[in-house]
mmCIF file of C-alpha atoms in Angstrom:
data_model
loop_
_atom_site.group_PDB
_atom_site.id
_atom_site.type_symbol
_atom_site.label_atom_id
_atom_site.label_comp_id
_atom_site.label_asym_id
_atom_site.label_seq_id
_atom_site.Cartn_x
_atom_site.Cartn_y
_atom_site.Cartn_z
ATOM 1 C CA UNK A 1 -27.025 -7.885 -18.852
ATOM 2 C CA UNK A 2 -28.507 -5.537 -16.274
ATOM 3 C CA UNK A 3 -30.962 -2.924 -17.555
ATOM 4 C CA UNK A 4 -32.142 -1.575 -14.221
ATOM 5 C CA UNK A 5 -30.958 2.046 -14.225
ATOM 6 C CA UNK A 6 -31.101 2.708 -10.449
ATOM 7 C CA UNK A 7 -29.149 -0.500 -9.829
ATOM 8 C CA UNK A 8 -26.526 0.488 -12.399
ATOM 9 C CA UNK A 9 -26.265 3.881 -10.695
ATOM 10 C CA UNK A 10 -25.607 2.171 -7.337
ATOM 11 C CA UNK A 11 -22.929 -0.019 -8.957
ATOM 12 C CA UNK A 12 -21.267 3.067 -10.424
ATOM 13 C CA UNK A 13 -21.284 4.934 -7.119
ATOM 14 C CA UNK A 14 -19.923 1.980 -5.134
ATOM 15 C CA UNK A 15 -17.211 1.049 -7.641
ATOM 16 C CA UNK A 16 -16.264 4.665 -8.380
ATOM 17 C CA UNK A 17 -16.167 5.455 -4.663
ATOM 18 C CA UNK A 18 -13.905 2.504 -3.898
ATOM 19 C CA UNK A 19 -11.523 3.507 -6.673
ATOM 20 C CA UNK A 20 -11.386 7.157 -5.647
ATOM 21 C CA UNK A 21 -10.692 6.076 -2.052
ATOM 22 C CA UNK A 22 -8.002 3.574 -3.107
ATOM 23 C CA UNK A 23 -6.366 6.261 -5.240
ATOM 24 C CA UNK A 24 -6.438 8.993 -2.603
ATOM 25 C CA UNK A 25 -4.792 6.886 0.116
ATOM 26 C CA UNK A 26 -1.970 6.116 -2.327
ATOM 27 C CA UNK A 27 -1.535 9.660 -3.630
ATOM 28 C CA UNK A 28 -0.661 10.888 -0.140
ATOM 29 C CA UNK A 29 2.250 8.435 0.139
ATOM 30 C CA UNK A 30 3.733 7.855 -3.329
ATOM 31 C CA UNK A 31 7.060 6.553 -2.041
ATOM 32 C CA UNK A 32 5.368 4.073 0.256
ATOM 33 C CA UNK A 33 3.261 2.827 -2.626
ATOM 34 C CA UNK A 34 6.368 2.644 -4.832
ATOM 35 C CA UNK A 35 7.922 0.317 -2.243
ATOM 36 C CA UNK A 36 4.750 -1.800 -2.259
ATOM 37 C CA UNK A 37 5.055 -2.195 -6.035
ATOM 38 C CA UNK A 38 8.778 -2.945 -5.770
ATOM 39 C CA UNK A 39 8.023 -5.664 -3.209
ATOM 40 C CA UNK A 40 6.143 -7.651 -5.866
ATOM 41 C CA UNK A 41 9.610 -8.131 -7.424
ATOM 42 C CA UNK A 42 8.277 -7.917 -10.958
ATOM 43 C CA UNK A 43 9.603 -4.525 -12.005
ATOM 44 C CA UNK A 44 12.634 -2.454 -11.089
ATOM 45 C CA UNK A 45 13.011 0.706 -9.086
ATOM 46 C CA UNK A 46 12.261 3.131 -11.972
ATOM 47 C CA UNK A 47 9.068 1.446 -13.177
ATOM 48 C CA UNK A 48 7.888 1.107 -9.569
ATOM 49 C CA UNK A 49 8.334 4.850 -9.181
ATOM 50 C CA UNK A 50 6.471 5.749 -12.383
ATOM 51 C CA UNK A 51 3.628 3.337 -11.593
ATOM 52 C CA UNK A 52 3.349 4.705 -8.057
ATOM 53 C CA UNK A 53 3.002 8.236 -9.420
ATOM 54 C CA UNK A 54 0.486 7.474 -12.202
ATOM 55 C CA UNK A 55 -1.620 4.528 -10.999
ATOM 56 C CA UNK A 56 -3.329 6.289 -8.045
ATOM 57 C CA UNK A 57 -4.395 9.128 -10.331
ATOM 58 C CA UNK A 58 -5.727 6.671 -12.898
ATOM 59 C CA UNK A 59 -7.854 5.174 -10.115
ATOM 60 C CA UNK A 60 -9.068 8.579 -8.936
ATOM 61 C CA UNK A 61 -9.812 9.942 -12.426
ATOM 62 C CA UNK A 62 -11.612 6.782 -13.601
ATOM 63 C CA UNK A 63 -13.504 6.513 -10.297
ATOM 64 C CA UNK A 64 -14.568 10.168 -10.396
ATOM 65 C CA UNK A 65 -15.765 9.954 -14.017
ATOM 66 C CA UNK A 66 -17.697 6.786 -13.187
ATOM 67 C CA UNK A 67 -19.409 8.516 -10.253
ATOM 68 C CA UNK A 68 -20.139 11.633 -12.297
ATOM 69 C CA UNK A 69 -21.538 9.530 -15.128
ATOM 70 C CA UNK A 70 -19.322 11.235 -17.690
ATOM 71 C CA UNK A 71 -17.644 8.869 -20.144
ATOM 72 C CA UNK A 72 -18.858 6.090 -17.877
ATOM 73 C CA UNK A 73 -18.111 3.292 -20.325
ATOM 74 C CA UNK A 74 -14.553 4.511 -20.794
ATOM 75 C CA UNK A 75 -14.157 4.789 -17.025
ATOM 76 C CA UNK A 76 -15.641 1.315 -16.544
ATOM 77 C CA UNK A 77 -13.211 -0.050 -19.148
ATOM 78 C CA UNK A 78 -10.224 1.471 -17.314
ATOM 79 C CA UNK A 79 -11.455 0.075 -13.995
ATOM 80 C CA UNK A 80 -12.217 -3.424 -15.270
ATOM 81 C CA UNK A 81 -8.844 -3.450 -17.038
ATOM 82 C CA UNK A 82 -7.095 -2.501 -13.799
ATOM 83 C CA UNK A 83 -9.035 -5.133 -11.843
ATOM 84 C CA UNK A 84 -8.118 -7.892 -14.311
ATOM 85 C CA UNK A 85 -4.495 -6.786 -13.982
ATOM 86 C CA UNK A 86 -4.697 -6.760 -10.141
ATOM 87 C CA UNK A 87 -6.254 -10.236 -10.079
ATOM 88 C CA UNK A 88 -3.597 -11.707 -12.397
ATOM 89 C CA UNK A 89 -0.877 -9.953 -10.381
ATOM 90 C CA UNK A 90 -2.193 -11.324 -7.085
ATOM 91 C CA UNK A 91 -2.477 -14.874 -8.465
ATOM 92 C CA UNK A 92 1.028 -14.731 -9.932
ATOM 93 C CA UNK A 93 2.362 -13.410 -6.624
ATOM 94 C CA UNK A 94 0.658 -16.202 -4.697
ATOM 95 C CA UNK A 95 1.962 -18.800 -7.149
ATOM 96 C CA UNK A 96 5.494 -17.469 -6.647
ATOM 97 C CA UNK A 97 5.038 -17.865 -2.911
ATOM 98 C CA UNK A 98 5.802 -14.220 -2.136
ATOM 99 C CA UNK A 99 4.512 -12.800 1.123
ATOM 100 C CA UNK A 100 3.840 -9.157 0.294
ATOM 101 C CA UNK A 101 1.387 -6.503 1.353
ATOM 102 C CA UNK A 102 -1.053 -6.014 -1.509
ATOM 103 C CA UNK A 103 -0.819 -2.212 -1.479
ATOM 104 C CA UNK A 104 -4.488 -2.085 -2.486
ATOM 105 C CA UNK A 105 -5.644 0.527 -0.005
ATOM 106 C CA UNK A 106 -2.525 2.368 1.043
ATOM 107 C CA UNK A 107 0.130 1.653 3.590
ATOM 108 C CA UNK A 108 -1.864 -0.579 5.933
ATOM 109 C CA UNK A 109 -3.115 -3.023 3.321
ATOM 110 C CA UNK A 110 -3.522 -6.711 3.938
ATOM 111 C CA UNK A 111 -1.311 -9.462 2.643
ATOM 112 C CA UNK A 112 -1.786 -10.383 -0.989
ATOM 113 C CA UNK A 113 -4.008 -13.467 -1.039
ATOM 114 C CA UNK A 114 -7.380 -15.040 -1.815
ATOM 115 C CA UNK A 115 -9.255 -12.305 0.078
ATOM 116 C CA UNK A 116 -7.852 -9.723 -2.312
ATOM 117 C CA UNK A 117 -8.719 -11.882 -5.341
ATOM 118 C CA UNK A 118 -12.357 -12.334 -4.246
ATOM 119 C CA UNK A 119 -12.716 -8.648 -3.455
ATOM 120 C CA UNK A 120 -11.349 -7.757 -6.899
ATOM 121 C CA UNK A 121 -13.663 -10.308 -8.560
ATOM 122 C CA UNK A 122 -16.646 -8.683 -6.816
ATOM 123 C CA UNK A 123 -15.619 -5.266 -8.078
ATOM 124 C CA UNK A 124 -14.946 -6.732 -11.524
ATOM 125 C CA UNK A 125 -18.535 -8.023 -11.633
ATOM 126 C CA UNK A 126 -19.843 -4.495 -10.906
ATOM 127 C CA UNK A 127 -17.526 -3.022 -13.539
ATOM 128 C CA UNK A 128 -18.634 -5.510 -16.191
ATOM 129 C CA UNK A 129 -22.305 -4.738 -15.445
ATOM 130 C CA UNK A 130 -21.679 -1.041 -16.065
ATOM 131 C CA UNK A 131 -19.561 -1.744 -19.138
ATOM 132 C CA UNK A 132 -22.098 -4.089 -20.700
ATOM 133 C CA UNK A 133 -25.219 -2.007 -19.988
ATOM 134 C CA UNK A 134 -26.947 -1.363 -23.316
ATOM 135 C CA UNK A 135 -25.950 1.999 -24.735
ATOM 136 C CA UNK A 136 -29.552 2.706 -25.732
ATOM 137 C CA UNK A 137 -30.458 2.681 -22.064
ATOM 138 C CA UNK A 138 -28.117 5.568 -21.381
ATOM 139 C CA UNK A 139 -29.413 7.761 -24.124
ATOM 140 C CA UNK A 140 -33.100 7.301 -23.330
ATOM 141 C CA UNK A 141 -34.231 10.737 -22.184
ATOM 142 C CA UNK A 142 -35.574 10.792 -18.666
ATOM 143 C CA UNK A 143 -39.302 10.115 -18.513
ATOM 144 C CA UNK A 144 -39.433 8.247 -21.835
ATOM 145 C CA UNK A 145 -39.143 4.529 -21.630
ATOM 146 C CA UNK B 1 -18.018 5.682 -34.505
ATOM 147 C CA UNK B 2 -18.934 2.308 -33.049
ATOM 148 C CA UNK B 3 -19.691 1.995 -29.357
ATOM 149 C CA UNK B 4 -16.577 -0.097 -28.704
ATOM 150 C CA UNK B 5 -14.283 2.420 -30.353
ATOM 151 C CA UNK B 6 -15.910 5.271 -28.478
ATOM 152 C CA UNK B 7 -15.376 3.419 -25.178
ATOM 153 C CA UNK B 8 -11.748 2.711 -26.019
ATOM 154 C CA UNK B 9 -11.103 6.348 -26.926
ATOM 155 C CA UNK B 10 -12.659 7.487 -23.667
ATOM 156 C CA UNK B 11 -10.461 5.079 -21.717
ATOM 157 C CA UNK B 12 -7.325 6.300 -23.488
ATOM 158 C CA UNK B 13 -8.292 9.917 -22.859
ATOM 159 C CA UNK B 14 -8.805 9.146 -19.161
ATOM 160 C CA UNK B 15 -5.373 7.500 -19.033
ATOM 161 C CA UNK B 16 -3.783 10.542 -20.680
ATOM 162 C CA UNK B 17 -5.570 12.868 -18.258
ATOM 163 C CA UNK B 18 -4.305 10.806 -15.314
ATOM 164 C CA UNK B 19 -0.716 11.033 -16.554
ATOM 165 C CA UNK B 20 -1.025 14.818 -16.871
ATOM 166 C CA UNK B 21 -2.533 15.259 -13.402
ATOM 167 C CA UNK B 22 0.045 12.898 -11.857
ATOM 168 C CA UNK B 23 2.914 14.770 -13.524
ATOM 169 C CA UNK B 24 1.566 18.125 -12.332
ATOM 170 C CA UNK B 25 0.884 17.054 -8.735
ATOM 171 C CA UNK B 26 4.088 15.080 -8.231
ATOM 172 C CA UNK B 27 6.408 17.399 -10.176
ATOM 173 C CA UNK B 28 8.766 18.003 -7.192
ATOM 174 C CA UNK B 29 9.050 14.255 -6.620
ATOM 175 C CA UNK B 30 9.609 13.582 -10.330
ATOM 176 C CA UNK B 31 12.376 16.201 -10.374
ATOM 177 C CA UNK B 32 14.068 14.470 -7.458
ATOM 178 C CA UNK B 33 13.835 11.148 -9.306
ATOM 179 C CA UNK B 34 15.321 12.759 -12.420
ATOM 180 C CA UNK B 35 18.229 14.028 -10.296
ATOM 181 C CA UNK B 36 19.001 10.427 -9.320
ATOM 182 C CA UNK B 37 17.161 9.975 -6.018
ATOM 183 C CA UNK B 38 15.184 6.815 -5.126
ATOM 184 C CA UNK B 39 17.340 4.616 -7.370
ATOM 185 C CA UNK B 40 18.351 2.370 -4.465
ATOM 186 C CA UNK B 41 15.597 2.856 -1.925
ATOM 187 C CA UNK B 42 12.342 4.755 -1.500
ATOM 188 C CA UNK B 43 13.148 5.429 2.148
ATOM 189 C CA UNK B 44 14.182 9.066 2.460
ATOM 190 C CA UNK B 45 16.424 9.607 5.457
ATOM 191 C CA UNK B 46 15.873 13.379 5.427
ATOM 192 C CA UNK B 47 12.127 12.890 5.928
ATOM 193 C CA UNK B 48 12.778 11.000 9.180
ATOM 194 C CA UNK B 49 15.517 12.767 11.131
ATOM 195 C CA UNK B 50 15.323 10.371 14.104
ATOM 196 C CA UNK B 51 15.053 7.158 12.099
ATOM 197 C CA UNK B 52 18.138 5.151 11.153
ATOM 198 C CA UNK B 53 18.538 1.811 9.426
ATOM 199 C CA UNK B 54 20.880 -0.469 11.372
ATOM 200 C CA UNK B 55 22.608 -3.770 10.730
ATOM 201 C CA UNK B 56 22.137 -7.013 12.650
ATOM 202 C CA UNK B 57 25.450 -6.534 14.475
ATOM 203 C CA UNK B 58 24.353 -3.110 15.752
ATOM 204 C CA UNK B 59 20.975 -4.494 16.791
ATOM 205 C CA UNK B 60 22.592 -7.362 18.673
ATOM 206 C CA UNK B 61 24.930 -4.992 20.481
ATOM 207 C CA UNK B 62 22.012 -2.761 21.537
ATOM 208 C CA UNK B 63 20.009 -5.782 22.650
ATOM 209 C CA UNK B 64 22.869 -7.146 24.771
ATOM 210 C CA UNK B 65 23.401 -3.717 26.368
ATOM 211 C CA UNK B 66 19.744 -3.940 27.424
ATOM 212 C CA UNK B 67 18.944 -0.240 27.381
ATOM 213 C CA UNK B 68 17.004 -0.232 24.148
ATOM 214 C CA UNK B 69 13.340 -1.136 23.765
ATOM 215 C CA UNK B 70 12.772 -3.556 20.891
ATOM 216 C CA UNK B 71 9.456 -3.340 19.052
ATOM 217 C CA UNK B 72 8.154 -6.156 16.866
ATOM 218 C CA UNK B 73 5.958 -4.623 14.136
ATOM 219 C CA UNK B 74 4.529 -7.945 12.930
ATOM 220 C CA UNK B 75 1.059 -9.352 13.544
ATOM 221 C CA UNK B 76 0.415 -10.998 16.928
ATOM 222 C CA UNK B 77 0.422 -14.591 15.580
ATOM 223 C CA UNK B 78 3.867 -14.201 14.003
ATOM 224 C CA UNK B 79 5.146 -12.561 17.191
ATOM 225 C CA UNK B 80 3.862 -15.501 19.248
ATOM 226 C CA UNK B 81 5.697 -17.996 17.017
ATOM 227 C CA UNK B 82 9.015 -16.383 17.839
ATOM 228 C CA UNK B 83 10.492 -12.950 18.527
ATOM 229 C CA UNK B 84 13.502 -11.124 19.910
ATOM 230 C CA UNK B 85 13.498 -11.702 23.705
ATOM 231 C CA UNK B 86 12.013 -8.755 25.660
ATOM 232 C CA UNK B 87 10.630 -7.203 22.433
ATOM 233 C CA UNK B 88 7.158 -5.683 22.724
ATOM 234 C CA UNK B 89 4.596 -6.521 20.046
ATOM 235 C CA UNK B 90 3.324 -3.406 18.294
ATOM 236 C CA UNK B 91 1.630 -4.588 15.071
ATOM 237 C CA UNK B 92 2.031 -1.844 12.472
ATOM 238 C CA UNK B 93 -1.582 -2.385 11.377
ATOM 239 C CA UNK B 94 -2.726 -1.390 14.878
ATOM 240 C CA UNK B 95 -0.106 1.324 15.411
ATOM 241 C CA UNK B 96 -2.795 3.969 15.930
ATOM 242 C CA UNK B 97 -3.859 2.152 19.127
ATOM 243 C CA UNK B 98 -0.421 1.153 20.392
ATOM 244 C CA UNK B 99 1.713 4.203 19.671
ATOM 245 C CA UNK B 100 -0.179 6.549 22.056
ATOM 246 C CA UNK B 101 0.303 3.929 24.822
ATOM 247 C CA UNK B 102 4.053 3.846 24.149
ATOM 248 C CA UNK B 103 4.139 7.633 24.133
ATOM 249 C CA UNK B 104 2.596 7.678 27.613
ATOM 250 C CA UNK B 105 4.859 4.950 28.992
ATOM 251 C CA UNK B 106 8.256 5.740 27.525
ATOM 252 C CA UNK B 107 10.353 8.886 27.525
ATOM 253 C CA UNK B 108 10.751 10.397 24.065
ATOM 254 C CA UNK B 109 14.490 9.898 24.313
ATOM 255 C CA UNK B 110 14.172 6.127 24.839
ATOM 256 C CA UNK B 111 16.137 4.411 22.070
ATOM 257 C CA UNK B 112 13.877 2.094 20.081
ATOM 258 C CA UNK B 113 14.720 -0.685 17.643
ATOM 259 C CA UNK B 114 11.897 -1.652 15.311
ATOM 260 C CA UNK B 115 11.823 -4.756 13.161
ATOM 261 C CA UNK B 116 9.399 -6.765 11.041
ATOM 262 C CA UNK B 117 9.646 -10.055 9.150
ATOM 263 C CA UNK B 118 12.650 -9.050 7.061
ATOM 264 C CA UNK B 119 13.566 -8.812 3.422
ATOM 265 C CA UNK B 120 11.267 -6.265 1.926
ATOM 266 C CA UNK B 121 8.811 -5.933 4.786
ATOM 267 C CA UNK B 122 7.551 -2.436 5.238
ATOM 268 C CA UNK B 123 5.697 -2.569 8.536
ATOM 269 C CA UNK B 124 8.773 -1.616 10.584
ATOM 270 C CA UNK B 125 9.123 1.562 8.502
ATOM 271 C CA UNK B 126 5.406 2.302 8.866
ATOM 272 C CA UNK B 127 5.691 1.907 12.627
ATOM 273 C CA UNK B 128 8.940 3.908 12.734
ATOM 274 C CA UNK B 129 7.200 6.727 10.899
ATOM 275 C CA UNK B 130 4.328 6.763 13.419
ATOM 276 C CA UNK B 131 6.761 6.695 16.345
ATOM 277 C CA UNK B 132 8.701 9.528 14.768
ATOM 278 C CA UNK B 133 5.518 11.548 14.291
ATOM 279 C CA UNK B 134 4.564 10.704 17.888
ATOM 280 C CA UNK B 135 7.706 12.420 19.131
ATOM 281 C CA UNK B 136 10.259 9.628 19.631
ATOM 282 C CA UNK B 137 13.710 10.881 18.778
ATOM 283 C CA UNK B 138 15.869 7.768 18.483
ATOM 284 C CA UNK B 139 14.311 5.097 16.305
ATOM 285 C CA UNK B 140 16.399 2.460 14.607
ATOM 286 C CA UNK B 141 15.081 0.006 12.067
ATOM 287 C CA UNK B 142 16.641 -3.427 11.727
ATOM 288 C CA UNK B 143 16.453 -3.839 7.949
ATOM 289 C CA UNK B 144 17.044 -7.607 7.929
ATOM 290 C CA UNK B 145 14.253 -8.069 10.449
ATOM 291 C CA UNK B 146 13.290 -11.222 12.306
ATOM 292 C CA UNK B 147 14.482 -13.455 9.431
ATOM 293 C CA UNK B 148 18.050 -12.223 9.813
ATOM 294 C CA UNK B 149 17.982 -12.393 13.632
ATOM 295 C CA UNK B 150 16.699 -15.981 13.555
ATOM 296 C CA UNK B 151 19.109 -17.086 10.816
ATOM 297 C CA UNK B 152 22.039 -15.784 12.877
ATOM 298 C CA UNK B 153 20.981 -18.101 15.705
ATOM 299 C CA UNK B 154 20.460 -15.268 18.197
ATOM 300 C CA UNK B 155 18.256 -15.815 21.266
ATOM 301 C CA UNK B 156 14.539 -16.262 20.679
ATOM 302 C CA UNK B 157 11.435 -16.155 22.777
ATOM 303 C CA UNK B 158 7.945 -17.476 21.991
ATOM 304 C CA UNK B 159 4.448 -16.642 23.256
ATOM 305 C CA UNK B 160 2.116 -13.650 23.278
ATOM 306 C CA UNK B 161 2.993 -10.207 24.507
ATOM 307 C CA UNK B 162 1.694 -10.264 28.086
ATOM 308 C CA UNK B 163 1.105 -6.527 28.463
#
């Protein structure tokens, strides 16, 4: 468990920033992202559409709250949940032998593969650090240790 | 309230907020979906006036006529393994570099056929969009892509794009 407050702040800014960025590039092209989701061949046209509309905003909102430090545990929970989902999705896709673009960072994303899994695992580690930081640490007023 | 419950409630509230923002921002798109659009494809013809999806037979005819420039939107290594003869390699991922070159070299009226791997590949559409935005007026996308061309036993060429 990491108790170093400046380090936790850096983790929050990096992870939140990545999520806001990933969300923004998808928000500008919802139909393109919908096609990316459809290409995973797990859900139909309607669910792909709904996910493409909501998911980018979930990334932006959770990322922004994490950066702002408001409801940071809730935001970290959303982000770690999403990352676990992305990792499972990528592994399942690889196991099925599908050659799809991951859709992670908008229209020019890489192919779904080990690179994506390792990247997600790295982000997951940051998210878990934020999520597991002792609550007492957060509430300690500045200057008192 | 325990810490875990508080965290869970925050996460649910964030999810609800995201749904609200998404619904507000994408309301026009959601209305179009409710009216029955996007049930077959997410490609919207009206958004790309010069872009048309074509079949393999049409692509073959254009290729044999020899007046159309074929563009392979796949990565360079896939292009080198096999591509439509005379097709130029314009990887969609590097379209920002290649499209301005094409704009300088080709007249905007030049008919273009763009293809990628096939099936559900999206890079041909990404490239078609950039070409359309760059001013090209006649862009056709071979939906079946390289897979379909190869399966039909049509002529192939291997090696890197020399230009």
